[in-house]
Amino acid sequence: MQKNLVVPGRKKPYVMAHRGNQALCPENTIASFQQAIHDGADILETDLQISADGVFMCIHDSTLDRTTNASGLVSDYPLEKLKTFSAWNHRQGFEKETIPTLEELAAILPPDVALALELKTDAFLNEDIANQLIQALQTYGVLNRCLVISFSKARVLTIHRLAPDIPAGLITMSGLRPDPDMQIVGPFWPLLFLNPFYMKRAKRQEQIVCPLDPAPEPRLWFYQRIKVDAVLTDNPQITCKKIRKYENN
């Protein structure tokens, strides 16, 4: 993928599936990722926590309480125990879903779909942990189509400094200018309305722009007009259809 975030065979704006398709399936499950792939998503986004025995787990919260039938910190349990919990997120018919490992997600990733990893813990500031992640991505064969994102600039830069080919992205709730140290910027969507020059500055800095807007449909016309590079969505099925409709008009 490299710095310019090109997904071979895919047209911009890329559709980034936020925790898979969490509108139709429990978030961050194999079911949600497979649904997003079926929907036509260009990038699968997930969150990384780390188990007690050092396994990279695809789960948003640091605790198990909200999305599983268990409680406590993800980091307190080894993989074997985590795999006994259901990641159904109170959705009937998904009781057999478990918390996926990064390896399991990589195994179902089509060769023309990229992977966005949100680093959810300061453990990624540790260079040993960061190197373990980089090595895992290399082993799984997805290093060249992977990017790291976070609300923490320090976390993504730790990875990017060790592996410059992995683009680093910063998610921001404030600030009217894109951070020049980042390859990817994810501004909270109102910022693009408040500063009409945001996109111009980002393009001048050769940055990829993906607004923080998991329900983007009412603003797709605007994103198409200003030519964002990617759109985030909780429901890639609807977003993909609407983007195709705009393209055909």
PDB file of C-alpha atoms in Angstrom:
ATOM      1  CA  MET A   1       0.000   0.000   0.000  1.00  0.00           C
ATOM      2  CA  GLN A   2       2.789   2.383   0.920  1.00  0.00           C
ATOM      3  CA  LYS A   3       2.387   6.045   1.795  1.00  0.00           C
ATOM      4  CA  ASN A   4      -0.119   6.982  -0.889  1.00  0.00           C
ATOM      5  CA  LEU A   5      -2.712   4.386   0.168  1.00  0.00           C
ATOM      6  CA  VAL A   6      -3.485   2.914  -3.228  1.00  0.00           C
ATOM      7  CA  VAL A   7      -5.787  -0.103  -3.136  1.00  0.00           C
ATOM      8  CA  PRO A   8      -5.181  -1.856  -6.480  1.00  0.00           C
ATOM      9  CA  GLY A   9      -8.282  -2.184  -8.624  1.00  0.00           C
ATOM     10  CA  ARG A  10     -10.376   0.057  -6.382  1.00  0.00           C
ATOM     11  CA  LYS A  11     -11.733   3.524  -7.102  1.00  0.00           C
ATOM     12  CA  LYS A  12     -11.725   6.443  -4.693  1.00  0.00           C
ATOM     13  CA  PRO A  13     -13.329   7.297  -2.450  1.00  0.00           C
ATOM     14  CA  TYR A  14     -12.460   4.060  -0.723  1.00  0.00           C
ATOM     15  CA  VAL A  15     -15.111   2.667   1.610  1.00  0.00           C
ATOM     16  CA  MET A  16     -13.661   1.884   5.027  1.00  0.00           C
ATOM     17  CA  ALA A  17     -15.844  -0.555   6.964  1.00  0.00           C
ATOM     18  CA  HIS A  18     -15.869   0.613  10.594  1.00  0.00           C
ATOM     19  CA  ARG A  19     -15.426  -2.577  12.660  1.00  0.00           C
ATOM     20  CA  GLY A  20     -16.801  -4.469   9.677  1.00  0.00           C
ATOM     21  CA  ASN A  21     -20.507  -4.086   8.990  1.00  0.00           C
ATOM     22  CA  GLN A  22     -21.729  -3.400  12.496  1.00  0.00           C
ATOM     23  CA  ALA A  23     -25.152  -2.373  11.234  1.00  0.00           C
ATOM     24  CA  LEU A  24     -25.957  -5.963  10.261  1.00  0.00           C
ATOM     25  CA  CYS A  25     -23.591  -7.949  12.516  1.00  0.00           C
ATOM     26  CA  PRO A  26     -21.873  -7.607  15.888  1.00  0.00           C
ATOM     27  CA  GLU A  27     -18.911  -5.255  15.544  1.00  0.00           C
ATOM     28  CA  ASN A  28     -15.395  -6.637  15.157  1.00  0.00           C
ATOM     29  CA  THR A  29     -16.434 -10.213  14.458  1.00  0.00           C
ATOM     30  CA  ILE A  30     -15.587 -12.474  11.553  1.00  0.00           C
ATOM     31  CA  ALA A  31     -19.253 -12.240  10.558  1.00  0.00           C
ATOM     32  CA  SER A  32     -19.078  -8.437  10.397  1.00  0.00           C
ATOM     33  CA  PHE A  33     -15.834  -8.484   8.399  1.00  0.00           C
ATOM     34  CA  GLN A  34     -17.150 -11.069   5.945  1.00  0.00           C
ATOM     35  CA  GLN A  35     -20.337  -9.057   5.495  1.00  0.00           C
ATOM     36  CA  ALA A  36     -18.290  -5.917   4.783  1.00  0.00           C
ATOM     37  CA  ILE A  37     -16.213  -7.785   2.208  1.00  0.00           C
ATOM     38  CA  HIS A  38     -19.413  -9.028   0.568  1.00  0.00           C
ATOM     39  CA  ASP A  39     -20.754  -5.458   0.563  1.00  0.00           C
ATOM     40  CA  GLY A  40     -17.741  -4.267  -1.422  1.00  0.00           C
ATOM     41  CA  ALA A  41     -15.711  -2.472   1.241  1.00  0.00           C
ATOM     42  CA  ASP A  42     -12.229  -1.445   0.131  1.00  0.00           C
ATOM     43  CA  ILE A  43     -10.722  -1.261   3.620  1.00  0.00           C
ATOM     44  CA  LEU A  44     -11.614  -3.185   6.770  1.00  0.00           C
ATOM     45  CA  GLU A  45     -11.140  -1.174   9.951  1.00  0.00           C
ATOM     46  CA  THR A  46     -10.672  -2.857  13.300  1.00  0.00           C
ATOM     47  CA  ASP A  47      -9.349  -2.133  16.778  1.00  0.00           C
ATOM     48  CA  LEU A  48      -6.413  -3.835  18.450  1.00  0.00           C
ATOM     49  CA  GLN A  49      -6.158  -4.814  22.091  1.00  0.00           C
ATOM     50  CA  ILE A  50      -3.631  -7.318  23.457  1.00  0.00           C
ATOM     51  CA  SER A  51      -4.362 -10.480  25.444  1.00  0.00           C
ATOM     52  CA  ALA A  52      -2.528 -11.481  28.614  1.00  0.00           C
ATOM     53  CA  ASP A  53      -0.287 -13.765  26.556  1.00  0.00           C
ATOM     54  CA  GLY A  54       0.507 -11.148  23.919  1.00  0.00           C
ATOM     55  CA  VAL A  55      -1.970 -11.999  21.152  1.00  0.00           C
ATOM     56  CA  PHE A  56      -3.416  -9.151  19.075  1.00  0.00           C
ATOM     57  CA  MET A  57      -7.191  -9.191  19.484  1.00  0.00           C
ATOM     58  CA  CYS A  58      -9.787  -7.371  17.359  1.00  0.00           C
ATOM     59  CA  ILE A  59     -11.946  -5.645  19.958  1.00  0.00           C
ATOM     60  CA  HIS A  60     -12.656  -1.962  20.538  1.00  0.00           C
ATOM     61  CA  ASP A  61     -12.987  -1.661  24.304  1.00  0.00           C
ATOM     62  CA  SER A  62     -10.312  -2.412  26.865  1.00  0.00           C
ATOM     63  CA  THR A  63     -12.991  -4.364  28.729  1.00  0.00           C
ATOM     64  CA  LEU A  64     -15.179  -7.269  27.645  1.00  0.00           C
ATOM     65  CA  ASP A  65     -18.397  -6.046  29.212  1.00  0.00           C
ATOM     66  CA  ARG A  66     -20.082  -4.174  26.348  1.00  0.00           C
ATOM     67  CA  THR A  67     -19.623  -6.590  23.441  1.00  0.00           C
ATOM     68  CA  THR A  68     -19.259 -10.053  24.999  1.00  0.00           C
ATOM     69  CA  ASN A  69     -20.896 -12.275  27.588  1.00  0.00           C
ATOM     70  CA  ALA A  70     -17.925 -11.815  29.927  1.00  0.00           C
ATOM     71  CA  SER A  71     -16.474  -9.011  32.021  1.00  0.00           C
ATOM     72  CA  GLY A  72     -13.081  -7.658  32.948  1.00  0.00           C
ATOM     73  CA  LEU A  73     -10.080  -6.416  31.021  1.00  0.00           C
ATOM     74  CA  VAL A  74      -9.102  -8.023  27.723  1.00  0.00           C
ATOM     75  CA  SER A  75      -5.490  -7.827  28.866  1.00  0.00           C
ATOM     76  CA  ASP A  76      -6.235  -9.961  31.938  1.00  0.00           C
ATOM     77  CA  TYR A  77      -7.151 -13.065  29.914  1.00  0.00           C
ATOM     78  CA  PRO A  78      -5.011 -15.355  27.742  1.00  0.00           C
ATOM     79  CA  LEU A  79      -6.180 -16.210  24.239  1.00  0.00           C
ATOM     80  CA  GLU A  80      -7.477 -19.638  25.211  1.00  0.00           C
ATOM     81  CA  LYS A  81      -9.866 -18.113  27.745  1.00  0.00           C
ATOM     82  CA  LEU A  82     -10.888 -15.195  25.523  1.00  0.00           C
ATOM     83  CA  LYS A  83     -11.941 -17.679  22.860  1.00  0.00           C
ATOM     84  CA  THR A  84     -14.512 -19.181  25.231  1.00  0.00           C
ATOM     85  CA  PHE A  85     -16.466 -15.908  25.314  1.00  0.00           C
ATOM     86  CA  SER A  86     -19.182 -14.941  22.851  1.00  0.00           C
ATOM     87  CA  ALA A  87     -18.721 -11.655  20.988  1.00  0.00           C
ATOM     88  CA  TRP A  88     -22.408 -11.584  20.073  1.00  0.00           C
ATOM     89  CA  ASN A  89     -22.952  -8.036  21.443  1.00  0.00           C
ATOM     90  CA  HIS A  90     -26.523  -8.990  22.368  1.00  0.00           C
ATOM     91  CA  ARG A  91     -27.424  -9.776  18.745  1.00  0.00           C
ATOM     92  CA  GLN A  92     -29.557 -12.864  18.299  1.00  0.00           C
ATOM     93  CA  GLY A  93     -28.131 -15.453  15.918  1.00  0.00           C
ATOM     94  CA  PHE A  94     -24.515 -14.484  16.535  1.00  0.00           C
ATOM     95  CA  GLU A  95     -23.916 -16.289  19.812  1.00  0.00           C
ATOM     96  CA  LYS A  96     -21.144 -18.439  18.318  1.00  0.00           C
ATOM     97  CA  GLU A  97     -19.068 -15.432  17.231  1.00  0.00           C
ATOM     98  CA  THR A  98     -15.854 -15.014  19.206  1.00  0.00           C
ATOM     99  CA  ILE A  99     -13.323 -12.198  19.471  1.00  0.00           C
ATOM    100  CA  PRO A 100     -11.138 -12.589  16.381  1.00  0.00           C
ATOM    101  CA  THR A 101      -7.385 -12.507  16.502  1.00  0.00           C
ATOM    102  CA  LEU A 102      -5.541 -10.326  14.025  1.00  0.00           C
ATOM    103  CA  GLU A 103      -4.290 -13.521  12.421  1.00  0.00           C
ATOM    104  CA  GLU A 104      -7.857 -14.750  11.876  1.00  0.00           C
ATOM    105  CA  LEU A 105      -8.850 -11.452  10.291  1.00  0.00           C
ATOM    106  CA  ALA A 106      -5.804 -11.442   8.015  1.00  0.00           C
ATOM    107  CA  ALA A 107      -6.668 -14.978   6.903  1.00  0.00           C
ATOM    108  CA  ILE A 108     -10.008 -13.878   5.397  1.00  0.00           C
ATOM    109  CA  LEU A 109      -8.736 -10.616   3.901  1.00  0.00           C
ATOM    110  CA  PRO A 110      -9.010 -10.656   0.087  1.00  0.00           C
ATOM    111  CA  PRO A 111      -5.858  -9.588  -1.770  1.00  0.00           C
ATOM    112  CA  ASP A 112      -7.524  -6.396  -3.032  1.00  0.00           C
ATOM    113  CA  VAL A 113      -8.808  -5.231   0.368  1.00  0.00           C
ATOM    114  CA  ALA A 114      -6.712  -3.170   2.776  1.00  0.00           C
ATOM    115  CA  LEU A 115      -6.615  -3.223   6.565  1.00  0.00           C
ATOM    116  CA  ALA A 116      -6.809  -0.269   8.964  1.00  0.00           C
ATOM    117  CA  LEU A 117      -5.731  -1.014  12.524  1.00  0.00           C
ATOM    118  CA  GLU A 118      -6.728   1.364  15.303  1.00  0.00           C
ATOM    119  CA  LEU A 119      -4.207   1.024  18.116  1.00  0.00           C
ATOM    120  CA  LYS A 120      -6.263   1.132  21.314  1.00  0.00           C
ATOM    121  CA  THR A 121      -3.601   0.790  23.993  1.00  0.00           C
ATOM    122  CA  ASP A 122      -0.377   2.518  25.019  1.00  0.00           C
ATOM    123  CA  ALA A 123       1.273  -0.897  24.903  1.00  0.00           C
ATOM    124  CA  PHE A 124       2.026   0.016  21.282  1.00  0.00           C
ATOM    125  CA  LEU A 125       4.432   2.686  22.557  1.00  0.00           C
ATOM    126  CA  ASN A 126       6.676  -0.208  23.566  1.00  0.00           C
ATOM    127  CA  GLU A 127       9.020  -0.895  20.659  1.00  0.00           C
ATOM    128  CA  ASP A 128       9.073  -4.617  21.416  1.00  0.00           C
ATOM    129  CA  ILE A 129       5.278  -4.754  21.086  1.00  0.00           C
ATOM    130  CA  ALA A 130       5.394  -2.536  18.003  1.00  0.00           C
ATOM    131  CA  ASN A 131       7.955  -4.808  16.372  1.00  0.00           C
ATOM    132  CA  GLN A 132       5.832  -7.847  17.218  1.00  0.00           C
ATOM    133  CA  LEU A 133       2.905  -6.250  15.390  1.00  0.00           C
ATOM    134  CA  ILE A 134       5.048  -5.413  12.372  1.00  0.00           C
ATOM    135  CA  GLN A 135       6.426  -8.953  12.258  1.00  0.00           C
ATOM    136  CA  ALA A 136       2.921 -10.397  12.563  1.00  0.00           C
ATOM    137  CA  LEU A 137       1.691  -8.306   9.631  1.00  0.00           C
ATOM    138  CA  GLN A 138       4.665  -9.480   7.599  1.00  0.00           C
ATOM    139  CA  THR A 139       4.011 -13.101   8.510  1.00  0.00           C
ATOM    140  CA  TYR A 140       0.308 -12.816   7.644  1.00  0.00           C
ATOM    141  CA  GLY A 141       1.144 -11.276   4.265  1.00  0.00           C
ATOM    142  CA  VAL A 142      -0.737  -8.005   4.797  1.00  0.00           C
ATOM    143  CA  LEU A 143       2.051  -5.573   5.652  1.00  0.00           C
ATOM    144  CA  ASN A 144       1.943  -3.922   2.228  1.00  0.00           C
ATOM    145  CA  ARG A 145      -1.784  -3.097   2.491  1.00  0.00           C
ATOM    146  CA  CYS A 146      -2.056  -2.106   6.113  1.00  0.00           C
ATOM    147  CA  LEU A 147      -2.236   1.242   7.883  1.00  0.00           C
ATOM    148  CA  VAL A 148      -2.294   2.180  11.559  1.00  0.00           C
ATOM    149  CA  ILE A 149      -4.588   4.830  13.024  1.00  0.00           C
ATOM    150  CA  SER A 150      -5.262   6.218  16.471  1.00  0.00           C
ATOM    151  CA  PHE A 151      -6.304   9.232  18.496  1.00  0.00           C
ATOM    152  CA  SER A 152      -2.753   8.946  19.878  1.00  0.00           C
ATOM    153  CA  LYS A 153      -0.094  10.392  17.602  1.00  0.00           C
ATOM    154  CA  ALA A 154       2.647   8.731  19.647  1.00  0.00           C
ATOM    155  CA  ARG A 155       1.251   5.218  19.095  1.00  0.00           C
ATOM    156  CA  VAL A 156       1.086   5.420  15.310  1.00  0.00           C
ATOM    157  CA  LEU A 157       4.451   7.145  15.013  1.00  0.00           C
ATOM    158  CA  THR A 158       6.055   4.357  17.036  1.00  0.00           C
ATOM    159  CA  ILE A 159       4.936   1.894  14.355  1.00  0.00           C
ATOM    160  CA  HIS A 160       5.713   4.208  11.442  1.00  0.00           C
ATOM    161  CA  ARG A 161       9.251   4.937  12.616  1.00  0.00           C
ATOM    162  CA  LEU A 162       9.987   1.225  12.806  1.00  0.00           C
ATOM    163  CA  ALA A 163       8.185   0.428   9.543  1.00  0.00           C
ATOM    164  CA  PRO A 164       8.050   3.549   7.336  1.00  0.00           C
ATOM    165  CA  ASP A 165       6.037   1.704   4.675  1.00  0.00           C
ATOM    166  CA  ILE A 166       3.079   1.478   7.071  1.00  0.00           C
ATOM    167  CA  PRO A 167       1.128   4.748   6.772  1.00  0.00           C
ATOM    168  CA  ALA A 168       0.295   6.468  10.070  1.00  0.00           C
ATOM    169  CA  GLY A 169      -3.091   8.105  10.575  1.00  0.00           C
ATOM    170  CA  LEU A 170      -4.306  10.491  13.260  1.00  0.00           C
ATOM    171  CA  ILE A 171      -7.983  10.757  14.206  1.00  0.00           C
ATOM    172  CA  THR A 172      -8.880  14.211  15.517  1.00  0.00           C
ATOM    173  CA  MET A 173     -11.942  15.768  17.138  1.00  0.00           C
ATOM    174  CA  SER A 174     -10.545  19.302  16.936  1.00  0.00           C
ATOM    175  CA  GLY A 175      -7.981  21.306  15.008  1.00  0.00           C
ATOM    176  CA  LEU A 176      -8.611  23.037  11.723  1.00  0.00           C
ATOM    177  CA  ARG A 177      -5.369  21.963  10.054  1.00  0.00           C
ATOM    178  CA  PRO A 178      -4.148  18.485   9.123  1.00  0.00           C
ATOM    179  CA  ASP A 179      -1.127  17.349  11.119  1.00  0.00           C
ATOM    180  CA  PRO A 180       1.854  17.492   8.737  1.00  0.00           C
ATOM    181  CA  ASP A 181       3.532  14.505  10.433  1.00  0.00           C
ATOM    182  CA  MET A 182       0.767  12.139   9.336  1.00  0.00           C
ATOM    183  CA  GLN A 183       0.239  10.287   6.073  1.00  0.00           C
ATOM    184  CA  ILE A 184      -3.480   9.903   6.812  1.00  0.00           C
ATOM    185  CA  VAL A 185      -5.784  12.324   8.624  1.00  0.00           C
ATOM    186  CA  GLY A 186      -9.194  11.514  10.066  1.00  0.00           C
ATOM    187  CA  PRO A 187     -10.828  14.793  11.070  1.00  0.00           C
ATOM    188  CA  PHE A 188     -14.207  14.829  12.786  1.00  0.00           C
ATOM    189  CA  TRP A 189     -16.417  15.645   9.804  1.00  0.00           C
ATOM    190  CA  PRO A 190     -17.657  19.134  10.887  1.00  0.00           C
ATOM    191  CA  LEU A 191     -14.055  20.349  10.692  1.00  0.00           C
ATOM    192  CA  LEU A 192     -14.210  19.990   6.902  1.00  0.00           C
ATOM    193  CA  PHE A 193     -17.165  22.380   6.843  1.00  0.00           C
ATOM    194  CA  LEU A 194     -15.537  24.816   9.267  1.00  0.00           C
ATOM    195  CA  ASN A 195     -12.337  25.020   7.238  1.00  0.00           C
ATOM    196  CA  PRO A 196     -12.892  24.863   3.470  1.00  0.00           C
ATOM    197  CA  PHE A 197      -9.117  24.906   2.999  1.00  0.00           C
ATOM    198  CA  TYR A 198      -8.534  21.727   5.023  1.00  0.00           C
ATOM    199  CA  MET A 199      -8.591  19.499   1.947  1.00  0.00           C
ATOM    200  CA  LYS A 200      -6.331  21.808  -0.049  1.00  0.00           C
ATOM    201  CA  ARG A 201      -3.747  21.816   2.713  1.00  0.00           C
ATOM    202  CA  ALA A 202      -3.947  18.029   3.087  1.00  0.00           C
ATOM    203  CA  LYS A 203      -3.484  17.533  -0.654  1.00  0.00           C
ATOM    204  CA  ARG A 204      -0.536  19.918  -0.647  1.00  0.00           C
ATOM    205  CA  GLN A 205       0.986  17.788   2.104  1.00  0.00           C
ATOM    206  CA  GLU A 206       0.204  14.630   0.062  1.00  0.00           C
ATOM    207  CA  GLN A 207      -2.062  13.282   2.782  1.00  0.00           C
ATOM    208  CA  ILE A 208      -4.990  10.909   2.620  1.00  0.00           C
ATOM    209  CA  VAL A 209      -8.227  12.285   4.099  1.00  0.00           C
ATOM    210  CA  CYS A 210     -10.884  10.036   5.647  1.00  0.00           C
ATOM    211  CA  PRO A 211     -13.447  11.965   7.718  1.00  0.00           C
ATOM    212  CA  LEU A 212     -14.473  10.601  11.105  1.00  0.00           C
ATOM    213  CA  ASP A 213     -18.101  10.034  10.144  1.00  0.00           C
ATOM    214  CA  PRO A 214     -19.408   6.477  10.608  1.00  0.00           C
ATOM    215  CA  ALA A 215     -22.847   7.453   9.239  1.00  0.00           C
ATOM    216  CA  PRO A 216     -21.729   9.374   6.129  1.00  0.00           C
ATOM    217  CA  GLU A 217     -24.726   8.985   3.824  1.00  0.00           C
ATOM    218  CA  PRO A 218     -26.226  12.499   4.312  1.00  0.00           C
ATOM    219  CA  ARG A 219     -22.830  14.030   3.464  1.00  0.00           C
ATOM    220  CA  LEU A 220     -21.653  11.790   0.631  1.00  0.00           C
ATOM    221  CA  TRP A 221     -22.476  14.518  -1.873  1.00  0.00           C
ATOM    222  CA  PHE A 222     -20.097  16.837  -0.012  1.00  0.00           C
ATOM    223  CA  TYR A 223     -17.343  14.238   0.272  1.00  0.00           C
ATOM    224  CA  GLN A 224     -17.624  13.534  -3.442  1.00  0.00           C
ATOM    225  CA  ARG A 225     -17.421  17.246  -4.205  1.00  0.00           C
ATOM    226  CA  ILE A 226     -14.299  17.915  -2.126  1.00  0.00           C
ATOM    227  CA  LYS A 227     -12.793  14.576  -3.218  1.00  0.00           C
ATOM    228  CA  VAL A 228     -11.985  12.879   0.066  1.00  0.00           C
ATOM    229  CA  ASP A 229      -9.905   9.746  -0.375  1.00  0.00           C
ATOM    230  CA  ALA A 230     -11.980   7.448   1.829  1.00  0.00           C
ATOM    231  CA  VAL A 231     -15.232   7.390   3.771  1.00  0.00           C
ATOM    232  CA  LEU A 232     -15.779   5.601   7.056  1.00  0.00           C
ATOM    233  CA  THR A 233     -19.052   3.765   7.559  1.00  0.00           C
ATOM    234  CA  ASP A 234     -20.855   1.482   9.987  1.00  0.00           C
ATOM    235  CA  ASN A 235     -22.900   0.097   7.089  1.00  0.00           C
ATOM    236  CA  PRO A 236     -20.740  -0.445   3.981  1.00  0.00           C
ATOM    237  CA  GLN A 237     -23.654  -2.078   2.193  1.00  0.00           C
ATOM    238  CA  ILE A 238     -25.612   1.179   2.058  1.00  0.00           C
ATOM    239  CA  THR A 239     -22.560   3.392   1.590  1.00  0.00           C
ATOM    240  CA  CYS A 240     -21.208   1.369  -1.338  1.00  0.00           C
ATOM    241  CA  LYS A 241     -24.592   1.461  -3.075  1.00  0.00           C
ATOM    242  CA  LYS A 242     -24.950   5.211  -2.628  1.00  0.00           C
ATOM    243  CA  ILE A 243     -21.434   5.920  -3.873  1.00  0.00           C
ATOM    244  CA  ARG A 244     -22.085   3.833  -6.983  1.00  0.00           C
ATOM    245  CA  LYS A 245     -25.335   5.747  -7.498  1.00  0.00           C
ATOM    246  CA  TYR A 246     -23.473   9.069  -7.329  1.00  0.00           C
ATOM    247  CA  GLU A 247     -20.873   7.776  -9.784  1.00  0.00           C
ATOM    248  CA  ASN A 248     -23.539   6.730 -12.273  1.00  0.00           C
ATOM    249  CA  ASN A 249     -25.368  10.071 -12.188  1.00  0.00           C
TER     250      ASN A 249
END
